[in-house]
Coordinates of C-alpha atoms in Angstrom, one line a residue:
X1 CA 14.3 11.3 13.7
X2 CA 12.4 11.6 10.4
X3 CA 11.9 8.0 9.3
X4 CA 10.8 8.9 5.8
X5 CA 13.2 11.2 4.1
X6 CA 14.5 12.3 0.8
X7 CA 18.1 11.1 0.4
X8 CA 20.5 13.8 -0.9
X9 CA 22.6 11.0 -2.6
X10 CA 22.2 10.8 -6.3
X11 CA 21.7 7.1 -6.9
X12 CA 24.9 5.5 -8.4
X13 CA 27.0 8.6 -7.5
X14 CA 29.3 6.9 -5.1
X15 CA 29.4 3.5 -6.7
X16 CA 32.3 2.8 -9.1
X17 CA 31.5 1.1 -12.5
X18 CA 33.5 -2.0 -11.3
X19 CA 31.4 -2.3 -8.1
X20 CA 28.2 -1.8 -10.1
X21 CA 29.2 -4.7 -12.3
X22 CA 29.9 -6.9 -9.3
X23 CA 26.6 -6.0 -7.7
X24 CA 24.8 -6.8 -10.9
X25 CA 26.6 -10.1 -11.4
X26 CA 26.2 -11.3 -7.8
X27 CA 22.5 -10.3 -7.6
X28 CA 21.8 -12.0 -10.9
X29 CA 23.6 -15.2 -9.8
X30 CA 21.9 -15.1 -6.4
X31 CA 18.5 -14.6 -7.9
X32 CA 19.1 -17.4 -10.5
X33 CA 19.9 -19.7 -7.6
X34 CA 16.8 -18.8 -5.6
X35 CA 14.5 -19.2 -8.6
X36 CA 16.2 -22.4 -9.7
X37 CA 15.3 -23.8 -6.3
X38 CA 11.8 -22.6 -6.6
X39 CA 11.2 -23.8 -10.2
X40 CA 12.7 -27.1 -9.5
X41 CA 10.0 -27.7 -6.9
X42 CA 7.3 -26.5 -9.4
X43 CA 8.5 -28.9 -12.1
X44 CA 8.8 -31.8 -9.7
X45 CA 5.3 -31.1 -8.3
X46 CA 3.9 -31.3 -11.8
X47 CA 5.8 -34.5 -12.7
X48 CA 6.6 -36.8 -9.8
X49 CA 5.6 -35.6 -6.3
X50 CA 2.1 -37.1 -6.6
X51 CA 3.8 -40.6 -7.0
X52 CA 6.7 -40.1 -4.6
X53 CA 5.0 -38.3 -1.6
X54 CA 1.3 -38.8 -2.2
X55 CA 1.3 -42.4 -3.5
X56 CA -1.6 -43.2 -1.1
X57 CA -4.0 -41.0 -3.1
X58 CA -5.7 -41.4 -6.5
X59 CA -3.5 -39.8 -9.2
X60 CA -5.7 -36.7 -9.6
X61 CA -5.9 -36.0 -5.9
X62 CA -2.2 -36.7 -5.6
X63 CA -1.4 -34.1 -8.3
X64 CA -3.7 -31.6 -6.6
X65 CA -2.0 -32.3 -3.2
X66 CA 1.4 -31.8 -4.8
X67 CA 0.3 -28.5 -6.3
X68 CA -1.1 -27.4 -2.9
X69 CA 2.3 -27.9 -1.3
X70 CA 3.7 -25.8 -4.2
X71 CA 1.1 -23.1 -3.3
X72 CA 2.0 -23.3 0.4
X73 CA 5.4 -21.8 -0.4
X74 CA 3.7 -18.8 -1.7
X75 CA 1.7 -18.5 1.5
X76 CA 5.0 -18.2 3.4
X77 CA 6.4 -15.6 1.0
X78 CA 4.5 -12.5 2.4
X79 CA 5.7 -13.4 5.9
X80 CA 9.2 -13.7 4.6
X81 CA 8.8 -10.4 2.8
X82 CA 7.8 -8.6 6.0
X83 CA 10.6 -10.2 8.0
X84 CA 13.4 -9.8 5.5
X85 CA 12.1 -6.4 4.4
X86 CA 12.4 -5.2 8.0
X87 CA 15.9 -6.7 8.2
X88 CA 16.9 -5.2 4.9
X89 CA 15.7 -1.7 5.7
X90 CA 17.3 -1.8 9.2
X91 CA 20.5 -3.9 8.9
X92 CA 21.3 -3.6 5.2
X93 CA 20.5 -5.2 1.8
X94 CA 23.7 -7.2 1.5
X95 CA 23.5 -8.7 5.0
X96 CA 19.9 -9.8 4.4
X97 CA 20.5 -11.3 1.0
X98 CA 23.3 -13.6 2.3
X99 CA 20.8 -15.0 4.8
X100 CA 18.0 -15.7 2.3
X101 CA 20.4 -17.4 -0.1
X102 CA 21.9 -19.7 2.5
X103 CA 18.7 -20.9 4.1
X104 CA 16.8 -21.4 0.9
X105 CA 19.6 -23.2 -0.9
X106 CA 20.0 -25.5 2.1
X107 CA 16.3 -26.3 2.3
X108 CA 16.2 -27.1 -1.5
X109 CA 19.1 -29.5 -1.2
X110 CA 17.4 -31.3 1.7
X111 CA 14.3 -31.9 -0.5
X112 CA 16.5 -34.1 -2.6
X113 CA 17.3 -36.3 0.4
X114 CA 13.8 -36.8 1.6
X115 CA 12.5 -40.4 2.0
X116 CA 9.3 -41.3 0.1
X117 CA 5.9 -41.9 1.4
X118 CA 6.4 -45.7 1.0
X119 CA 9.4 -45.5 3.4
X120 CA 8.2 -43.3 6.2
X121 CA 4.5 -42.7 5.6
X122 CA 2.8 -39.4 6.3
X123 CA 6.1 -37.9 7.6
X124 CA 7.3 -37.7 4.1
X125 CA 4.8 -35.2 2.8
X126 CA 4.9 -33.3 6.1
X127 CA 8.7 -32.8 5.8
X128 CA 8.2 -31.8 2.2
X129 CA 5.7 -29.2 3.2
X130 CA 8.0 -27.9 5.9
X131 CA 11.0 -27.5 3.5
X132 CA 8.6 -25.8 1.0
X133 CA 7.5 -23.3 3.6
X134 CA 11.2 -22.5 4.4
X135 CA 11.8 -22.0 0.6
X136 CA 8.9 -19.6 0.3
X137 CA 9.8 -17.7 3.5
X138 CA 13.3 -17.0 2.2
X139 CA 12.3 -16.2 -1.3
X140 CA 10.0 -13.6 0.2
X141 CA 13.1 -11.5 0.9
X142 CA 15.3 -12.4 -2.1
X143 CA 13.8 -10.7 -5.1
X144 CA 13.0 -7.4 -3.3
X145 CA 16.5 -7.2 -1.8
X146 CA 18.4 -8.0 -5.0
X147 CA 16.3 -5.5 -7.0
X148 CA 16.7 -2.8 -4.4
X149 CA 20.5 -3.3 -4.2
X150 CA 20.9 -2.9 -8.0
X151 CA 18.5 0.0 -8.3
X152 CA 20.3 1.9 -5.5
X153 CA 23.7 1.4 -7.2
X154 CA 22.6 2.2 -10.8
X155 CA 22.9 5.5 -12.6
X156 CA 19.5 7.2 -13.0
X157 CA 19.4 6.9 -16.8
X158 CA 20.3 3.2 -16.8
X159 CA 18.3 1.8 -13.9
X160 CA 15.9 -0.3 -16.1
X161 CA 18.5 -2.0 -18.2
X162 CA 20.7 -2.6 -15.1
X163 CA 18.0 -4.1 -12.9
X164 CA 17.0 -6.1 -16.0
X165 CA 20.0 -8.4 -15.3
X166 CA 18.5 -9.3 -11.9
X167 CA 15.3 -10.3 -13.5
X168 CA 17.2 -12.5 -15.9
X169 CA 17.8 -14.7 -12.8
X170 CA 14.3 -16.0 -13.1
X171 CA 14.6 -17.4 -16.7
X172 CA 18.1 -18.6 -15.9
X173 CA 16.7 -20.5 -12.9
X174 CA 13.9 -21.9 -15.1
X175 CA 16.3 -22.8 -17.9
X176 CA 18.6 -24.7 -15.5
X177 CA 15.9 -26.5 -13.5
X178 CA 13.8 -27.4 -16.6
X179 CA 16.9 -28.4 -18.5
X180 CA 18.0 -30.7 -15.7
X181 CA 14.6 -32.3 -15.3
X182 CA 14.5 -32.8 -19.1
X183 CA 17.9 -34.4 -19.1
X184 CA 17.1 -36.8 -16.2
X185 CA 13.7 -37.3 -17.8
X186 CA 15.5 -39.4 -20.4
X187 CA 15.9 -42.1 -17.8
X188 CA 13.4 -44.9 -17.5
X189 CA 10.2 -44.0 -15.5
X190 CA 11.4 -46.3 -12.8
X191 CA 14.9 -44.7 -12.5
X192 CA 13.4 -41.2 -12.7
X193 CA 11.0 -41.8 -9.9
X194 CA 13.6 -43.7 -7.8
X195 CA 16.5 -41.2 -8.0
X196 CA 16.6 -39.1 -11.1
X197 CA 14.3 -36.3 -9.9
X198 CA 16.5 -35.8 -6.8
X199 CA 19.7 -34.7 -8.7
X200 CA 18.5 -31.2 -9.5
X201 CA 17.7 -30.6 -5.9
X202 CA 21.0 -31.9 -4.7
X203 CA 22.8 -29.7 -7.1
X204 CA 21.5 -26.8 -5.1
X205 CA 24.2 -27.4 -2.6
X206 CA 26.8 -26.7 -5.3
X207 CA 25.1 -23.7 -6.6
X208 CA 24.7 -22.3 -3.1
X209 CA 28.5 -22.4 -2.6
X210 CA 29.1 -20.5 -5.8
X211 CA 26.4 -18.0 -5.1
X212 CA 27.6 -17.3 -1.6
X213 CA 31.2 -16.7 -2.9
X214 CA 29.9 -14.1 -5.3
X215 CA 27.5 -12.4 -2.9
X216 CA 30.1 -12.0 -0.1
X217 CA 32.2 -9.9 -2.4
X218 CA 29.7 -7.1 -3.0
X219 CA 29.3 -3.7 -1.3
X220 CA 26.3 -2.4 0.6
X221 CA 24.0 0.1 -1.1
X222 CA 25.6 3.6 -0.8
X223 CA 22.2 5.1 -0.4
X224 CA 21.5 2.8 2.6
X225 CA 24.9 3.4 4.2
X226 CA 24.4 7.2 4.0
X227 CA 20.9 7.0 5.4
X228 CA 22.3 4.8 8.3
X229 CA 25.1 7.3 9.1
X230 CA 22.6 10.1 9.2
X231 CA 20.3 8.1 11.5
X232 CA 17.5 8.4 9.0
X233 CA 16.2 4.7 8.8
X234 CA 12.6 3.9 9.6
X235 CA 12.2 2.3 13.1
X236 CA 9.4 0.1 11.8
X237 CA 9.7 -0.1 8.0
X238 CA 6.6 -2.2 7.4
X239 CA 4.4 0.0 9.6
X240 CA 5.8 3.1 7.8
X241 CA 5.1 1.5 4.4
X242 CA 1.5 0.9 5.3
X243 CA 1.1 4.4 6.7
X244 CA 2.6 6.2 3.7
X245 CA 2.1 3.9 0.7
X246 CA -0.7 1.5 1.2
X247 CA -2.5 2.5 -2.0
X248 CA 0.6 1.8 -4.1
X249 CA 1.1 -1.6 -2.4
X250 CA -2.4 -2.5 -3.5
X251 CA -1.8 -1.2 -7.1
X252 CA 1.5 -3.0 -7.2
X253 CA -0.2 -6.2 -6.1
X254 CA -2.4 -6.1 -9.2
X255 CA 0.5 -5.0 -11.4
X256 CA 2.7 -8.0 -10.6
X257 CA 0.1 -10.5 -11.4
X258 CA 1.2 -10.9 -15.0
X259 CA 4.7 -11.8 -14.0
X260 CA 3.7 -14.2 -11.2
X261 CA 0.2 -15.6 -11.8
X262 CA 0.5 -15.5 -15.5
X263 CA 3.9 -17.1 -15.4
X264 CA 2.8 -20.1 -13.4
X265 CA -0.2 -20.6 -15.7
X266 CA 2.0 -20.9 -18.8
X267 CA 4.8 -22.9 -17.2
X268 CA 3.9 -25.0 -14.1
X269 CA 0.2 -25.5 -15.0
X270 CA 1.0 -25.9 -18.7
X271 CA 3.4 -28.8 -17.8
X272 CA 0.7 -30.7 -16.1
X273 CA -2.0 -29.7 -18.7
X274 CA 0.1 -30.8 -21.6
X275 CA 1.3 -34.1 -20.1
X276 CA -1.8 -35.2 -18.1
X277 CA -4.9 -33.7 -19.8
X278 CA -3.6 -33.6 -23.4
X279 CA -1.4 -36.7 -22.9
X280 CA 1.5 -35.3 -24.8
X281 CA 5.1 -36.5 -24.3
X282 CA 6.8 -34.9 -21.3
X283 CA 9.8 -34.1 -23.4
X284 CA 7.7 -32.0 -25.8
X285 CA 6.3 -29.8 -23.1
X286 CA 9.6 -29.4 -21.3
X287 CA 11.5 -28.6 -24.5
X288 CA 8.8 -26.0 -25.4
X289 CA 9.3 -24.4 -22.0
X290 CA 13.1 -24.4 -22.5
X291 CA 12.7 -22.6 -25.9
X292 CA 10.1 -20.2 -24.3
X293 CA 12.6 -19.4 -21.5
X294 CA 15.3 -18.4 -24.1
X295 CA 12.7 -16.2 -25.8
X296 CA 11.8 -14.8 -22.4
X297 CA 15.4 -13.7 -21.8
X298 CA 15.4 -11.9 -25.1
X299 CA 12.1 -10.2 -24.5
X300 CA 13.2 -9.0 -21.1
X301 CA 16.2 -7.3 -22.7
X302 CA 14.1 -5.7 -25.4
X303 CA 11.4 -4.4 -23.1
X304 CA 14.0 -3.2 -20.6
X305 CA 15.8 -1.2 -23.3
X306 CA 12.4 0.2 -24.4
X307 CA 11.7 1.1 -20.7
X308 CA 14.7 3.4 -20.5
X309 CA 13.9 4.8 -24.0
X310 CA 10.2 5.3 -23.7
X311 CA 9.4 5.1 -20.0
X312 CA 9.0 1.9 -18.0
X313 CA 5.2 2.4 -17.1
X314 CA 4.3 3.0 -20.7
X315 CA 6.1 -0.1 -22.0
X316 CA 4.6 -2.2 -19.2
X317 CA 1.1 -1.2 -20.2
X318 CA 1.7 -2.3 -23.8
X319 CA 3.1 -5.6 -22.6
X320 CA 0.1 -6.3 -20.3
X321 CA -2.4 -5.5 -23.1
X322 CA -0.6 -7.8 -25.5
X323 CA -0.6 -10.7 -23.0
X324 CA -4.3 -10.3 -22.3
X325 CA -5.1 -10.2 -26.0
X326 CA -3.2 -13.4 -26.8
X327 CA -4.4 -15.7 -24.0
X328 CA -7.0 -17.6 -26.0
X329 CA -4.8 -18.0 -29.1
X330 CA -2.0 -19.5 -26.9
X331 CA -4.2 -22.2 -25.5
X332 CA -5.8 -22.8 -28.9
X333 CA -2.3 -23.6 -30.3
X334 CA -1.5 -25.9 -27.5
X335 CA -4.8 -27.7 -27.8
X336 CA -4.0 -28.8 -31.4
X337 CA -1.5 -31.3 -30.0
X338 CA 0.6 -30.7 -33.1
X339 CA 4.2 -30.5 -31.8
X340 CA 5.2 -27.4 -33.8
X341 CA 2.0 -25.5 -32.8
X342 CA 2.3 -26.6 -29.2
X343 CA 5.9 -25.2 -29.0
X344 CA 4.7 -22.0 -30.7
X345 CA 1.8 -21.6 -28.3
X346 CA 4.0 -22.1 -25.2
X347 CA 6.8 -19.9 -26.5
X348 CA 4.3 -17.1 -27.2
X349 CA 2.7 -17.5 -23.8
X350 CA 5.9 -17.4 -21.9
X351 CA 7.3 -14.5 -24.0
X352 CA 4.3 -12.3 -23.5
X353 CA 3.6 -12.8 -19.8
X354 CA 7.3 -12.5 -18.8
X355 CA 8.3 -9.6 -21.1
X356 CA 7.5 -6.9 -18.6
X357 CA 9.3 -8.7 -15.8
X358 CA 12.5 -6.7 -16.7
X359 CA 10.8 -3.4 -16.0
X360 CA 8.4 -4.2 -13.1
X361 CA 11.2 -3.8 -10.5
X362 CA 12.1 -0.2 -11.5
X363 CA 8.4 0.8 -11.5
X364 CA 7.8 -0.7 -8.1
X365 CA 11.0 0.8 -6.8
X366 CA 9.7 4.2 -7.7
X367 CA 6.6 3.6 -5.7
X368 CA 8.5 3.6 -2.3
X369 CA 10.7 5.9 -0.3
X370 CA 14.4 5.3 0.5
X371 CA 13.4 4.2 4.0
X372 CA 10.9 1.5 2.9
X373 CA 12.1 0.4 -0.5
X374 CA 13.2 -3.1 0.4
X375 CA 10.0 -3.7 2.4
X376 CA 7.9 -2.2 -0.3
X377 CA 9.3 -4.2 -3.2
X378 CA 9.4 -7.4 -1.1
X379 CA 5.9 -7.1 0.3
X380 CA 4.2 -6.0 -2.9
X381 CA 5.8 -8.7 -5.1
X382 CA 5.2 -11.5 -2.7
X383 CA 1.6 -10.7 -1.8
X384 CA 1.0 -10.8 -5.5
X385 CA 2.9 -14.1 -5.6
X386 CA 0.6 -15.5 -3.0
X387 CA -2.1 -15.5 -5.6
X388 CA 0.2 -16.8 -8.2
X389 CA 1.1 -19.9 -6.2
X390 CA -2.5 -21.1 -6.4
X391 CA -2.8 -20.8 -10.2
X392 CA -1.6 -24.3 -11.0
X393 CA -4.1 -25.8 -8.6
X394 CA -6.9 -23.5 -9.8
X395 CA -6.0 -24.5 -13.4
X396 CA -6.3 -28.2 -12.6
X397 CA -9.7 -27.6 -10.9
X398 CA -11.0 -25.5 -13.8
X399 CA -9.9 -28.1 -16.4
X400 CA -11.7 -30.8 -14.4
X401 CA -14.8 -28.7 -14.0
X402 CA -14.9 -27.9 -17.8
X403 CA -14.4 -31.5 -18.9
X404 CA -10.9 -30.9 -20.2
X405 CA -11.6 -27.7 -22.0
X406 CA -9.1 -24.9 -21.8
X407 CA -11.4 -21.9 -22.3
X408 CA -11.7 -21.3 -18.5
X409 CA -8.0 -21.1 -17.9
X410 CA -7.5 -18.9 -21.0
X411 CA -10.1 -16.5 -19.7
X412 CA -8.3 -16.5 -16.4
X413 CA -5.0 -15.5 -18.1
X414 CA -6.9 -12.7 -19.9
X415 CA -8.1 -11.4 -16.6
X416 CA -4.6 -11.5 -15.2
X417 CA -3.3 -9.4 -18.0
X418 CA -6.1 -6.8 -17.6
X419 CA -5.5 -6.6 -13.8
X420 CA -1.8 -5.9 -14.3
X421 CA -2.6 -3.2 -16.8
X422 CA -5.1 -1.6 -14.4
X423 CA -2.6 -1.8 -11.5
X424 CA 0.1 0.0 -13.4
X425 CA -2.3 2.8 -14.4
X426 CA -3.6 3.3 -10.9
X427 CA -0.2 3.1 -9.4
X428 CA 1.1 5.8 -11.6
X429 CA -1.8 8.0 -10.7
X430 CA -1.2 7.5 -7.0
X431 CA 2.5 8.2 -7.4
X432 CA 1.9 11.4 -9.3
X433 CA -0.6 12.5 -6.6
X434 CA 2.1 11.9 -3.9
X435 CA 4.8 13.7 -5.9
X436 CA 2.5 16.7 -6.4
X437 CA 1.9 17.0 -2.6
X438 CA 3.7 19.9 -1.1
X439 CA 5.6 17.5 1.2
X440 CA 6.7 15.1 -1.5
X441 CA 10.1 16.6 -1.5
X442 CA 10.6 15.2 2.0
X443 CA 9.3 11.7 1.2
X444 CA 12.3 10.4 -0.8
X445 CA 11.0 9.3 -4.2
X446 CA 14.4 9.1 -5.6
X447 CA 13.7 6.4 -8.2
X448 CA 10.8 8.0 -10.1
X449 CA 10.0 6.0 -13.2
X450 CA 9.6 8.3 -16.2

């Protein structure tokens, strides 16, 4: 059996327009739920977990501990990517995505039921950490699977704009989680700490039921089904990925830094920086993130359209350059503490670092073969996410070391943009080299990004 093969199925050829729409809708809804769960944790870590689960520590150490539990979820994501990537490349995309949604949604709801440190002592943060690790493990398989499923259904000339809808799940999740925390943040501090912060987590049970209903109604990838019938699946997808595509995995790791590390700098870290270091009202920072999230959704659409029109890699490079160039101006605007300028700075920051999120999936999808695409997307994105998870904690430490100045974190954001630009350039070079090899026709690069 040849584990790495070129599929003779033209992507989207066997999928009806109605099924494509259902796949897009269910993948978007599922991804929105997964990211809602994840972003709710990030917001709570920035606002309340230091007082609820680490009340035995000084405030600064409690905040750092809360952010480290946030980062712990990212440490579990690569393991989840390997596990669910294997499952998705062996058992199917749809089957695997149902599992990731169910377990992650359940773990998030349980966070809303956890007793505090004052009630059960050290068991409280340990249980929080355990549920966070489950979250991260399941998210490791969600994004790669949802993106793969849509890419393998979509017509060749509309892959970027179709998979863009999946990427809209991230801002939708942010919008919902931040909006809920903003709403319940209107409560008194006592009520918010006592029960208000729990409501967004408990709502995950409701969202899980809706998401599962939608996801159970979709069809499996026609490309995967044909490969399975022909007995052309990789026996060990992860091992095959490392054997055939390790250079592109590394390039992809750097490429995704803007969408993961950069994102957590301008959202999760910025929430803490604005409220704790700059002592601005919580509502101001959260409202700015809400506006930035709406702008993010528009930017994702614009860049995705441009990706189909001008080529996804070319558009991604422009986006990464702009994000790197604007890092210092973004923090300069926030540092003014003037509400209008603070909102402007956060909106620009979110818009620039997230604008290429709508096209990163189709570029990474083109890096890998039909037999390893789920594993490739999941592993690349989540190894990159492992670094991103530590960005809020790194930001807090850098602000402390610089006496409250933002120049260090602004420099870090610039470096993140440059690394993403470099990763995209190197990845395209490696892909062209593989495609020019005389055996490339047998390796299954059916999603080449023009």
